[in-house]
Amino acid sequence: MLKAQFIFIVILILSSSCVPNEDVSEVILSSNKAPLDPHSYSNFQEINTNHLHLDLEINFENKTIYGVARHTMNNTSNVDTATFDIKALNIQKVTLGSTENEIETNFEIGENHKLKGQPLHVVLKPGSKQVNIYYQTTEKTEAIDWLSKELTFGKKHPYMYTQGQAILTRSWIPIQDTPQNRITYSAKVKVPKELIAIMSASNPKERNEKGVYEFEMKQAIPAYLIALAVGDMKYTSIGENSGVYSEPELADACAYEFVDLPKMIMAAEKLYGPYRWEQYDLLVLPYSFPFGGMENPRLTFASPTIIAGDRSSVSVIAHELAHSWSGNLVTNSTWNDFWLNEGFTVYFENRIMEEIYGAEVAEILRVIEKHELDQTLKVIETSEHPEDSRLKLELDSRSPDDGMNEIAYIKGAFFLRTIENKVGRKKFDKFLRDYFDKLAFETISTETFIDYLNAELLEPNKIDFNTEEWIYQPGIPENCVKVNSARLNKMASYASMINNGEDVFAKELKGVKRTDLTTQEWQAFIRNIADTVAPSKLQLIDEYLDFKGSGNRAIMSEWFQLNVKVGNKEVRPEMRSHLNLIGRRWLIEGIYQSLKDSRDTEDLEWAKNVFEEARNNYHHVSKITIEEILH
Ligand code: BES
Ligand code: ZN
């Protein structure tokens, strides 16, 4: 933080010859006050962890981690208490001092809050630098997904993985769980001998006979990026410093799907500077993984649903790779500033896609995004929280998850595209490249970004821009860049023909197979079919194109939603197995939502039944979302 502020002061001094001095110091003073994190109990501003060493034993029988979290701390304010975040953890004892000279100390655990968990206050001695917390995870630990062997591809071994973002790391590690504190970490992890452990750190490429693995993350990262997975895995190299971990059964399919990974890394580096994490690997998880991808440093976690067989979902990888800059190098200071992570990343993702696959593909992706943004805006406008369509959020007493929607991602990206459009790509790219260089390994607030943008880009180029409107007002400003794709328009026109009762399969789509066109084209097609068409129309489309049996989960998800709205129950068996198999939230929540919104009240009953049979196949974060939808 200090480095960021220093740079920022220098920038202001250098670039503000036209601003009177008092104003400058005012701005600096206000930016000096790093905002507290409303989602953390920790007193990191007084005493903070610099390095964490984890000693862990992973027990699949009890579905428990037995651990010691050894915090090396920096007591800047000479306080006598260090406060950590914990949630649903059993704390056995806390000691002070290095491993050979540990002395037990007192601690106190505060009241439990449904979202934030509990504060763990540890009593310090003068000069204590090392705090060691002995703990166990519990059945209620939300970060960890323990999978029985049936839920894996190989069906021979159990599997486990963690998901830390946004505030779940505290449920598997006692820690100061705020993005405002960056730490390095190391770990020693013991697992059953048949399995291998990998983390968001330096990783083994092969299993060893002892089942003990050691890790090191030398770059300072926020707590939400600490991650662990244990299972039967194989490493396949794809290029010099990149590769993919997966269950052995999936290894070849992964290698095929991700051939362009080295090209993506090169494109990203060419745009915004060197990749600073040495190695970039992917981990393809079992189906329960709740996200398309998660940008754990050095090791992106990914859903197997992106292995579509035709490389049609690789933009997810471009996205997670982009986080190696936006998010992992320059990090949002609180979850109210989440758009700084995701908006920049969606922008950057699209630039990588453009570099590799060309301008038309990138524009198609933007059109698809814009459609999703418009849909979300409509929902937010009439919701309990219409203010949620501002980029800067106010989630202080709510779950950070409430901000994980198209506003942060897509409105955020369109904000940056609109600036790019105004200043020109060349200047904007230079600005972004410097941004990542100067603020690397820093945590910044929206306000610091605004000051930086003014000082570095807008003022020097004498550009007037409605930044405040974009960030603090709901909705989308008038000057938002427009998007349009001829290829998607054509698909929309076929859908209109169907809506009008014309037979497109006799002419326009005659002989066309599903695999002849891209996922995005079919999405545009499905999105433009009216929910007033007869169910038999959808059955006919499935006869020609077999969306319901396609195995392309992005298409299937949209197709099932339309079928619910139309009331076509023919797709129920496929929809049921989709909901049972897939835990990726984005591919199931829309289906549950449409069943809930359906005029046919039997649909909600059906959804509740399916959820009962499927819920144990989902990670906690998906389970919670679906529960909220259905109840
Ligand atoms: N960091 C997010 C996932 C996340 C956000 C997890 C907030 C928990 C809390 C990840 O980078 C992401 O955005 N994933 C998207 C990818 C998509 C936008 C390409 C996903 O999973 O859908
Ligand atoms: Zn993201």
Short mmCIF file of C-alpha atoms in Angstrom, two decimals, residues 142-147 159-166 168 228-229 283-296 301-306 316 320 401 404 409 579 581-590 615-626:
data_model
loop_
_atom_site.label_atom_id
_atom_site.label_comp_id
_atom_site.label_asym_id
_atom_site.label_seq_id
_atom_site.Cartn_x
_atom_site.Cartn_y
_atom_site.Cartn_z
CA GLU A 142 -17.79 -23.71 3.28
CA ALA A 143 -14.64 -23.37 1.17
CA ILE A 144 -14.00 -27.09 0.81
CA ASP A 145 -15.77 -29.46 -1.52
CA TRP A 146 -15.19 -33.10 -0.49
CA LEU A 147 -16.11 -35.36 -3.38
CA TYR A 159 -11.19 -35.64 -4.47
CA MET A 160 -11.16 -32.34 -2.65
CA TYR A 161 -10.60 -28.70 -3.57
CA THR A 162 -10.96 -25.30 -1.96
CA GLN A 163 -12.60 -22.09 -3.22
CA GLY A 164 -11.49 -18.99 -1.32
CA GLN A 165 -12.94 -15.98 -3.14
CA ALA A 166 -14.55 -13.90 -1.83
CA LEU A 168 -14.35 -18.31 2.28
CA LEU A 228 -5.54 -26.40 -2.67
CA ALA A 229 -6.75 -29.42 -4.62
CA LEU A 283 -6.40 -27.47 -13.18
CA VAL A 284 -9.53 -29.01 -14.68
CA LEU A 285 -11.72 -30.11 -11.79
CA PRO A 286 -14.68 -32.47 -11.52
CA TYR A 287 -18.14 -31.21 -12.51
CA SER A 288 -19.08 -29.78 -9.13
CA PHE A 289 -16.67 -26.85 -9.43
CA PRO A 290 -18.95 -23.80 -9.07
CA PHE A 291 -17.27 -21.45 -11.57
CA GLY A 292 -16.13 -21.46 -15.17
CA GLY A 293 -12.74 -20.57 -13.81
CA MET A 294 -10.97 -19.20 -10.75
CA GLU A 295 -7.72 -17.29 -11.11
CA ASN A 296 -5.68 -18.94 -8.37
CA PHE A 301 -8.96 -23.75 -11.47
CA ALA A 302 -11.43 -24.54 -14.26
CA SER A 303 -14.71 -26.32 -14.80
CA PRO A 304 -14.65 -29.39 -17.08
CA THR A 305 -17.66 -27.85 -18.86
CA ILE A 306 -15.21 -25.67 -20.78
CA VAL A 316 -12.79 -18.43 -19.96
CA GLU A 320 -8.48 -16.26 -15.88
CA ASP A 401 -21.49 -12.60 -3.71
CA MET A 404 -20.88 -11.03 -8.59
CA TYR A 409 -17.93 -7.69 -15.17
CA LEU A 579 -28.83 -30.32 -13.24
CA LEU A 581 -24.22 -33.44 -13.15
CA ILE A 582 -23.18 -29.81 -13.38
CA GLY A 583 -22.30 -27.69 -10.37
CA ARG A 584 -21.08 -24.64 -12.31
CA ARG A 585 -23.44 -22.00 -11.01
CA TRP A 586 -23.77 -20.01 -14.21
CA LEU A 587 -25.00 -23.10 -16.09
CA ILE A 588 -27.70 -24.05 -13.61
CA GLU A 589 -28.99 -20.94 -11.84
CA GLY A 590 -30.81 -19.59 -14.90
CA ARG A 615 -27.62 -30.65 -4.08
CA ASN A 616 -24.89 -32.91 -2.74
CA ASN A 617 -23.22 -32.75 -6.12
CA TYR A 618 -22.78 -28.97 -5.76
CA HIS A 619 -20.18 -26.89 -3.94
CA HIS A 620 -21.50 -24.73 -1.10
CA VAL A 621 -21.59 -21.53 -3.21
CA SER A 622 -23.88 -23.06 -5.83
CA LYS A 623 -26.00 -24.76 -3.17
CA ILE A 624 -26.62 -21.44 -1.41
CA THR A 625 -27.54 -19.63 -4.64
CA ILE A 626 -30.03 -22.31 -5.70
#
